[in-house]
PDB file of C-alpha atoms in Angstrom:
ATOM      1  CA  UNK A   1      -0.438 306.683 152.539  1.00  0.00           C
ATOM      2  CA  UNK A   2       0.552 305.669 148.979  1.00  0.00           C
ATOM      3  CA  UNK A   3      -2.142 303.869 146.996  1.00  0.00           C
ATOM      4  CA  UNK A   4      -2.466 301.694 143.937  1.00  0.00           C
ATOM      5  CA  UNK A   5      -4.968 303.398 141.633  1.00  0.00           C
ATOM      6  CA  UNK A   6      -7.142 301.550 139.142  1.00  0.00           C
ATOM      7  CA  UNK A   7      -9.353 302.869 136.360  1.00  0.00           C
ATOM      8  CA  UNK A   8     -12.104 302.527 135.434  1.00  0.00           C
ATOM      9  CA  UNK A   9     -13.914 301.325 138.526  1.00  0.00           C
ATOM     10  CA  UNK A  10     -16.518 299.597 136.367  1.00  0.00           C
ATOM     11  CA  UNK A  11     -16.298 298.540 132.724  1.00  0.00           C
ATOM     12  CA  UNK A  12     -19.102 297.002 130.709  1.00  0.00           C
ATOM     13  CA  UNK A  13     -18.168 295.459 127.390  1.00  0.00           C
ATOM     14  CA  UNK A  14     -19.707 293.244 124.765  1.00  0.00           C
ATOM     15  CA  UNK A  15     -18.467 289.721 124.305  1.00  0.00           C
ATOM     16  CA  UNK A  16     -15.653 289.615 121.773  1.00  0.00           C
ATOM     17  CA  UNK A  17     -14.532 293.183 122.386  1.00  0.00           C
ATOM     18  CA  UNK A  18     -11.108 294.188 123.637  1.00  0.00           C
ATOM     19  CA  UNK A  19     -10.737 295.873 127.015  1.00  0.00           C
ATOM     20  CA  UNK A  20      -7.802 297.560 128.690  1.00  0.00           C
ATOM     21  CA  UNK A  21      -7.710 297.856 132.455  1.00  0.00           C
ATOM     22  CA  UNK A  22      -5.394 300.473 133.846  1.00  0.00           C
ATOM     23  CA  UNK A  23      -3.368 300.681 137.027  1.00  0.00           C
ATOM     24  CA  UNK A  24      -0.974 303.183 138.521  1.00  0.00           C
ATOM     25  CA  UNK A  25       1.214 301.296 141.023  1.00  0.00           C
ATOM     26  CA  UNK A  26       2.954 302.940 143.951  1.00  0.00           C
ATOM     27  CA  UNK A  27       5.791 304.987 142.500  1.00  0.00           C
ATOM     28  CA  UNK A  28       8.840 303.279 144.006  1.00  0.00           C
ATOM     29  CA  UNK A  29       7.505 299.751 143.679  1.00  0.00           C
ATOM     30  CA  UNK A  30       9.282 297.290 141.429  1.00  0.00           C
ATOM     31  CA  UNK A  31       6.928 294.318 141.145  1.00  0.00           C
ATOM     32  CA  UNK A  32       3.486 294.491 139.605  1.00  0.00           C
ATOM     33  CA  UNK A  33       0.608 292.050 139.566  1.00  0.00           C
ATOM     34  CA  UNK A  34      -2.861 291.392 138.262  1.00  0.00           C
ATOM     35  CA  UNK A  35      -5.333 289.248 140.143  1.00  0.00           C
ATOM     36  CA  UNK A  36      -8.980 288.585 139.534  1.00  0.00           C
ATOM     37  CA  UNK A  37     -11.916 287.649 141.722  1.00  0.00           C
ATOM     38  CA  UNK A  38     -15.044 286.117 140.274  1.00  0.00           C
ATOM     39  CA  UNK A  39     -18.093 287.091 142.331  1.00  0.00           C
ATOM     40  CA  UNK A  40     -18.211 285.149 145.578  1.00  0.00           C
ATOM     41  CA  UNK A  41     -14.945 283.356 144.963  1.00  0.00           C
ATOM     42  CA  UNK A  42     -11.395 283.762 146.144  1.00  0.00           C
ATOM     43  CA  UNK A  43      -8.792 286.046 144.668  1.00  0.00           C
ATOM     44  CA  UNK A  44      -6.816 284.339 141.892  1.00  0.00           C
ATOM     45  CA  UNK A  45      -3.361 285.209 140.615  1.00  0.00           C
ATOM     46  CA  UNK A  46      -3.056 286.084 136.925  1.00  0.00           C
ATOM     47  CA  UNK A  47       0.416 287.484 136.254  1.00  0.00           C
ATOM     48  CA  UNK A  48       3.444 289.133 137.793  1.00  0.00           C
ATOM     49  CA  UNK A  49       5.686 291.659 136.042  1.00  0.00           C
ATOM     50  CA  UNK A  50       9.201 292.731 136.947  1.00  0.00           C
ATOM     51  CA  UNK A  51      11.961 294.507 135.076  1.00  0.00           C
ATOM     52  CA  UNK A  52       9.701 295.042 132.053  1.00  0.00           C
ATOM     53  CA  UNK A  53       8.820 291.424 131.556  1.00  0.00           C
ATOM     54  CA  UNK A  54       6.435 288.774 132.811  1.00  0.00           C
ATOM     55  CA  UNK A  55       8.073 286.880 135.663  1.00  0.00           C
ATOM     56  CA  UNK A  56       5.264 284.467 136.438  1.00  0.00           C
ATOM     57  CA  UNK A  57       1.794 283.706 135.107  1.00  0.00           C
ATOM     58  CA  UNK A  58      -1.064 281.364 135.882  1.00  0.00           C
ATOM     59  CA  UNK A  59      -2.989 278.993 133.645  1.00  0.00           C
ATOM     60  CA  UNK A  60      -5.741 281.595 133.485  1.00  0.00           C
ATOM     61  CA  UNK A  61      -3.404 284.043 131.767  1.00  0.00           C
ATOM     62  CA  UNK A  62      -3.683 282.610 128.250  1.00  0.00           C
ATOM     63  CA  UNK A  63      -3.037 284.226 124.872  1.00  0.00           C
ATOM     64  CA  UNK A  64      -6.110 286.446 125.258  1.00  0.00           C
ATOM     65  CA  UNK A  65      -4.362 288.361 128.023  1.00  0.00           C
ATOM     66  CA  UNK A  66      -1.386 290.681 127.864  1.00  0.00           C
ATOM     67  CA  UNK A  67       0.248 293.184 130.176  1.00  0.00           C
ATOM     68  CA  UNK A  68       2.259 296.268 129.480  1.00  0.00           C
ATOM     69  CA  UNK A  69       4.051 299.034 131.292  1.00  0.00           C
ATOM     70  CA  UNK A  70       3.987 301.661 128.546  1.00  0.00           C
ATOM     71  CA  UNK A  71       5.602 304.417 130.596  1.00  0.00           C
ATOM     72  CA  UNK A  72       7.079 304.899 134.028  1.00  0.00           C
ATOM     73  CA  UNK A  73       3.784 304.961 135.851  1.00  0.00           C
ATOM     74  CA  UNK A  74       1.032 302.901 134.194  1.00  0.00           C
ATOM     75  CA  UNK A  75       0.571 299.148 134.201  1.00  0.00           C
ATOM     76  CA  UNK A  76      -2.167 297.754 131.959  1.00  0.00           C
ATOM     77  CA  UNK A  77      -3.992 294.482 131.468  1.00  0.00           C
ATOM     78  CA  UNK A  78      -5.476 293.867 128.038  1.00  0.00           C
ATOM     79  CA  UNK A  79      -8.046 291.210 127.233  1.00  0.00           C
ATOM     80  CA  UNK A  80      -8.204 290.855 123.458  1.00  0.00           C
ATOM     81  CA  UNK A  81     -11.544 289.140 122.929  1.00  0.00           C
ATOM     82  CA  UNK A  82     -13.614 289.093 126.077  1.00  0.00           C
ATOM     83  CA  UNK A  83     -15.751 286.126 127.054  1.00  0.00           C
ATOM     84  CA  UNK A  84     -18.678 285.996 129.443  1.00  0.00           C
ATOM     85  CA  UNK A  85     -16.520 284.117 131.945  1.00  0.00           C
ATOM     86  CA  UNK A  86     -14.053 287.009 132.048  1.00  0.00           C
ATOM     87  CA  UNK A  87     -16.598 288.931 134.131  1.00  0.00           C
ATOM     88  CA  UNK A  88     -14.920 289.531 137.478  1.00  0.00           C
ATOM     89  CA  UNK A  89     -13.204 292.085 139.689  1.00  0.00           C
ATOM     90  CA  UNK A  90      -9.677 292.678 138.479  1.00  0.00           C
ATOM     91  CA  UNK A  91      -7.158 293.846 141.051  1.00  0.00           C
ATOM     92  CA  UNK A  92      -3.779 295.358 140.420  1.00  0.00           C
ATOM     93  CA  UNK A  93      -1.121 295.058 143.108  1.00  0.00           C
ATOM     94  CA  UNK A  94       2.441 296.231 143.545  1.00  0.00           C
ATOM     95  CA  UNK A  95       5.287 295.807 145.973  1.00  0.00           C
ATOM     96  CA  UNK A  96       8.746 297.214 146.539  1.00  0.00           C
ATOM     97  CA  UNK A  97      10.729 294.279 147.859  1.00  0.00           C
ATOM     98  CA  UNK A  98      10.001 290.767 148.985  1.00  0.00           C
ATOM     99  CA  UNK A  99       7.120 291.781 151.188  1.00  0.00           C
ATOM    100  CA  UNK A 100       4.232 294.212 151.456  1.00  0.00           C
ATOM    101  CA  UNK A 101       1.821 293.655 148.586  1.00  0.00           C
ATOM    102  CA  UNK A 102      -0.559 296.604 148.145  1.00  0.00           C
ATOM    103  CA  UNK A 103      -3.773 296.137 146.209  1.00  0.00           C
ATOM    104  CA  UNK A 104      -5.887 298.632 144.326  1.00  0.00           C
ATOM    105  CA  UNK A 105      -9.642 298.954 144.701  1.00  0.00           C
ATOM    106  CA  UNK A 106     -10.272 296.979 141.541  1.00  0.00           C
ATOM    107  CA  UNK A 107     -12.090 297.262 138.236  1.00  0.00           C
ATOM    108  CA  UNK A 108     -15.377 295.445 137.939  1.00  0.00           C
ATOM    109  CA  UNK A 109     -15.520 294.000 134.416  1.00  0.00           C
ATOM    110  CA  UNK A 110     -18.915 292.945 133.144  1.00  0.00           C
ATOM    111  CA  UNK A 111     -19.055 291.134 129.809  1.00  0.00           C
ATOM    112  CA  UNK A 112     -22.494 291.030 128.213  1.00  0.00           C
TER     113      UNK A 112
ATOM    114  CA  UNK B   1      -2.186 270.839 143.898  1.00  0.00           C
ATOM    115  CA  UNK B   2      -1.055 273.167 146.650  1.00  0.00           C
ATOM    116  CA  UNK B   3      -3.847 275.173 148.190  1.00  0.00           C
ATOM    117  CA  UNK B   4      -4.783 277.432 151.032  1.00  0.00           C
ATOM    118  CA  UNK B   5      -8.122 276.899 152.699  1.00  0.00           C
ATOM    119  CA  UNK B   6     -10.237 278.175 155.559  1.00  0.00           C
ATOM    120  CA  UNK B   7     -12.172 276.099 158.085  1.00  0.00           C
ATOM    121  CA  UNK B   8     -15.114 278.465 158.728  1.00  0.00           C
ATOM    122  CA  UNK B   9     -16.969 280.344 156.012  1.00  0.00           C
ATOM    123  CA  UNK B  10     -18.812 282.658 158.472  1.00  0.00           C
ATOM    124  CA  UNK B  11     -17.978 283.796 161.986  1.00  0.00           C
ATOM    125  CA  UNK B  12     -20.531 285.797 163.991  1.00  0.00           C
ATOM    126  CA  UNK B  13     -19.428 287.606 167.141  1.00  0.00           C
ATOM    127  CA  UNK B  14     -20.670 290.290 169.482  1.00  0.00           C
ATOM    128  CA  UNK B  15     -18.997 293.672 169.637  1.00  0.00           C
ATOM    129  CA  UNK B  16     -16.202 293.575 172.156  1.00  0.00           C
ATOM    130  CA  UNK B  17     -15.553 289.857 171.806  1.00  0.00           C
ATOM    131  CA  UNK B  18     -12.245 288.517 170.582  1.00  0.00           C
ATOM    132  CA  UNK B  19     -12.359 286.865 167.145  1.00  0.00           C
ATOM    133  CA  UNK B  20     -10.200 284.074 165.824  1.00  0.00           C
ATOM    134  CA  UNK B  21     -10.079 283.287 162.127  1.00  0.00           C
ATOM    135  CA  UNK B  22      -8.216 280.176 161.027  1.00  0.00           C
ATOM    136  CA  UNK B  23      -6.446 279.132 157.866  1.00  0.00           C
ATOM    137  CA  UNK B  24      -4.839 275.863 156.809  1.00  0.00           C
ATOM    138  CA  UNK B  25      -2.157 275.814 154.165  1.00  0.00           C
ATOM    139  CA  UNK B  26      -0.583 272.866 152.422  1.00  0.00           C
ATOM    140  CA  UNK B  27       2.546 274.214 150.744  1.00  0.00           C
ATOM    141  CA  UNK B  28       5.465 273.516 153.056  1.00  0.00           C
ATOM    142  CA  UNK B  29       7.633 275.758 150.844  1.00  0.00           C
ATOM    143  CA  UNK B  30       5.619 278.860 151.771  1.00  0.00           C
ATOM    144  CA  UNK B  31       7.741 281.368 153.637  1.00  0.00           C
ATOM    145  CA  UNK B  32       5.519 284.415 153.848  1.00  0.00           C
ATOM    146  CA  UNK B  33       1.912 284.819 154.907  1.00  0.00           C
ATOM    147  CA  UNK B  34      -0.482 287.743 154.872  1.00  0.00           C
ATOM    148  CA  UNK B  35      -3.942 288.396 156.236  1.00  0.00           C
ATOM    149  CA  UNK B  36      -6.161 290.650 154.164  1.00  0.00           C
ATOM    150  CA  UNK B  37      -9.512 292.248 154.942  1.00  0.00           C
ATOM    151  CA  UNK B  38     -11.930 292.806 152.107  1.00  0.00           C
ATOM    152  CA  UNK B  39     -15.023 294.954 152.405  1.00  0.00           C
ATOM    153  CA  UNK B  40     -17.775 294.756 149.845  1.00  0.00           C
ATOM    154  CA  UNK B  41     -16.758 296.227 146.490  1.00  0.00           C
ATOM    155  CA  UNK B  42     -13.213 296.998 147.613  1.00  0.00           C
ATOM    156  CA  UNK B  43      -9.797 295.507 147.136  1.00  0.00           C
ATOM    157  CA  UNK B  44      -7.931 293.399 149.697  1.00  0.00           C
ATOM    158  CA  UNK B  45      -6.609 295.573 152.496  1.00  0.00           C
ATOM    159  CA  UNK B  46      -3.410 294.497 154.259  1.00  0.00           C
ATOM    160  CA  UNK B  47      -3.854 293.684 157.931  1.00  0.00           C
ATOM    161  CA  UNK B  48      -0.731 291.905 159.084  1.00  0.00           C
ATOM    162  CA  UNK B  49       1.959 289.621 157.750  1.00  0.00           C
ATOM    163  CA  UNK B  50       4.390 287.080 159.114  1.00  0.00           C
ATOM    164  CA  UNK B  51       7.481 285.385 157.791  1.00  0.00           C
ATOM    165  CA  UNK B  52       8.123 281.702 158.281  1.00  0.00           C
ATOM    166  CA  UNK B  53      10.999 282.318 160.711  1.00  0.00           C
ATOM    167  CA  UNK B  54       8.485 283.694 163.222  1.00  0.00           C
ATOM    168  CA  UNK B  55       5.552 282.083 165.016  1.00  0.00           C
ATOM    169  CA  UNK B  56       3.780 285.173 166.301  1.00  0.00           C
ATOM    170  CA  UNK B  57       3.441 288.784 165.312  1.00  0.00           C
ATOM    171  CA  UNK B  58       1.320 291.494 166.853  1.00  0.00           C
ATOM    172  CA  UNK B  59      -0.194 294.637 165.447  1.00  0.00           C
ATOM    173  CA  UNK B  60      -2.796 297.034 166.680  1.00  0.00           C
ATOM    174  CA  UNK B  61      -5.628 294.808 168.015  1.00  0.00           C
ATOM    175  CA  UNK B  62      -4.502 291.972 165.738  1.00  0.00           C
ATOM    176  CA  UNK B  63      -2.189 289.027 166.247  1.00  0.00           C
ATOM    177  CA  UNK B  64      -1.121 286.437 163.704  1.00  0.00           C
ATOM    178  CA  UNK B  65       0.038 283.018 164.825  1.00  0.00           C
ATOM    179  CA  UNK B  66       1.904 280.611 162.584  1.00  0.00           C
ATOM    180  CA  UNK B  67       2.267 276.922 163.350  1.00  0.00           C
ATOM    181  CA  UNK B  68       4.501 275.432 160.690  1.00  0.00           C
ATOM    182  CA  UNK B  69       4.326 271.955 162.187  1.00  0.00           C
ATOM    183  CA  UNK B  70       0.646 271.623 161.338  1.00  0.00           C
ATOM    184  CA  UNK B  71       0.632 274.262 158.582  1.00  0.00           C
ATOM    185  CA  UNK B  72      -1.853 276.478 160.336  1.00  0.00           C
ATOM    186  CA  UNK B  73      -2.279 280.237 160.432  1.00  0.00           C
ATOM    187  CA  UNK B  74      -4.660 282.221 162.591  1.00  0.00           C
ATOM    188  CA  UNK B  75      -5.728 285.823 162.931  1.00  0.00           C
ATOM    189  CA  UNK B  76      -6.852 287.069 166.306  1.00  0.00           C
ATOM    190  CA  UNK B  77      -8.768 290.314 166.540  1.00  0.00           C
ATOM    191  CA  UNK B  78      -9.118 291.779 170.017  1.00  0.00           C
ATOM    192  CA  UNK B  79     -12.221 293.715 171.078  1.00  0.00           C
ATOM    193  CA  UNK B  80     -13.931 293.213 167.737  1.00  0.00           C
ATOM    194  CA  UNK B  81     -15.835 296.221 166.429  1.00  0.00           C
ATOM    195  CA  UNK B  82     -18.669 296.513 163.884  1.00  0.00           C
ATOM    196  CA  UNK B  83     -16.163 298.098 161.504  1.00  0.00           C
ATOM    197  CA  UNK B  84     -14.252 294.808 161.509  1.00  0.00           C
ATOM    198  CA  UNK B  85     -17.126 293.142 159.653  1.00  0.00           C
ATOM    199  CA  UNK B  86     -15.706 291.973 156.322  1.00  0.00           C
ATOM    200  CA  UNK B  87     -14.326 288.927 154.555  1.00  0.00           C
ATOM    201  CA  UNK B  88     -10.869 287.917 155.733  1.00  0.00           C
ATOM    202  CA  UNK B  89      -8.434 286.080 153.486  1.00  0.00           C
ATOM    203  CA  UNK B  90      -5.172 284.450 154.294  1.00  0.00           C
ATOM    204  CA  UNK B  91      -2.587 284.376 151.544  1.00  0.00           C
ATOM    205  CA  UNK B  92       0.744 282.623 151.208  1.00  0.00           C
ATOM    206  CA  UNK B  93       3.815 283.026 149.072  1.00  0.00           C
ATOM    207  CA  UNK B  94       6.289 280.271 148.390  1.00  0.00           C
ATOM    208  CA  UNK B  95       9.993 280.983 148.395  1.00  0.00           C
ATOM    209  CA  UNK B  96      11.209 281.710 144.886  1.00  0.00           C
ATOM    210  CA  UNK B  97       7.755 282.518 143.549  1.00  0.00           C
ATOM    211  CA  UNK B  98       6.065 285.861 142.966  1.00  0.00           C
ATOM    212  CA  UNK B  99       2.421 285.000 143.355  1.00  0.00           C
ATOM    213  CA  UNK B 100       0.251 285.080 146.430  1.00  0.00           C
ATOM    214  CA  UNK B 101      -2.113 282.143 146.802  1.00  0.00           C
ATOM    215  CA  UNK B 102      -5.309 283.163 148.538  1.00  0.00           C
ATOM    216  CA  UNK B 103      -7.594 281.111 150.710  1.00  0.00           C
ATOM    217  CA  UNK B 104     -11.337 280.976 150.187  1.00  0.00           C
ATOM    218  CA  UNK B 105     -12.177 283.595 152.824  1.00  0.00           C
ATOM    219  CA  UNK B 106     -14.090 283.825 156.099  1.00  0.00           C
ATOM    220  CA  UNK B 107     -16.887 286.310 156.581  1.00  0.00           C
ATOM    221  CA  UNK B 108     -16.766 288.014 159.966  1.00  0.00           C
ATOM    222  CA  UNK B 109     -20.055 289.480 161.184  1.00  0.00           C
ATOM    223  CA  UNK B 110     -19.913 291.722 164.243  1.00  0.00           C
ATOM    224  CA  UNK B 111     -23.165 292.553 165.989  1.00  0.00           C
ATOM    225  CA  UNK B 112     -23.450 295.729 168.074  1.00  0.00           C
TER     226      UNK B 112
END
């Protein structure tokens, strides 16, 4: 069964550093997403991406965040200057049409 | 604001029992709902979905019921197994929007 792949599985970074989280969505999917989950809390939407542009974003997704699809397979989330409160699990998701969101296994980001 | 919430944070059942996990939603514009299972350290795993033009959908050992009148969603798991132990989230999507809004989650504990 096709999977959404995320790397790395765990990233530790110092406060103020830039991090890039990587995702390989399912190959024929058209819509791409990033969500995050702070430990013990619910999954929160960050951003959606379609046709090479952001189609929707949340209040969390401020100027410190950016997304990119640099080639035909990767989808990245960049955090320019990490803060302690950015520590969370970050999930990438993709879907082909209006239904069927598939999530990756996540990247655990720890900011120290 | 609009939100999705769960009535019970933890549900404990015996192996073989039927489990029912409930979810209340408040956005009357939501037209698509998904139940996800999340095991520790993993991403949300799709269980079953339902569109707003339906009130019931069945899968293998799982049934989702949608009551739009009272904005209520439930997940029924038949013959619950220890492997069903996880946190279960409901999620909704409003028509015209990309994002999924997740509920707070219910932990299901299945005792052998």
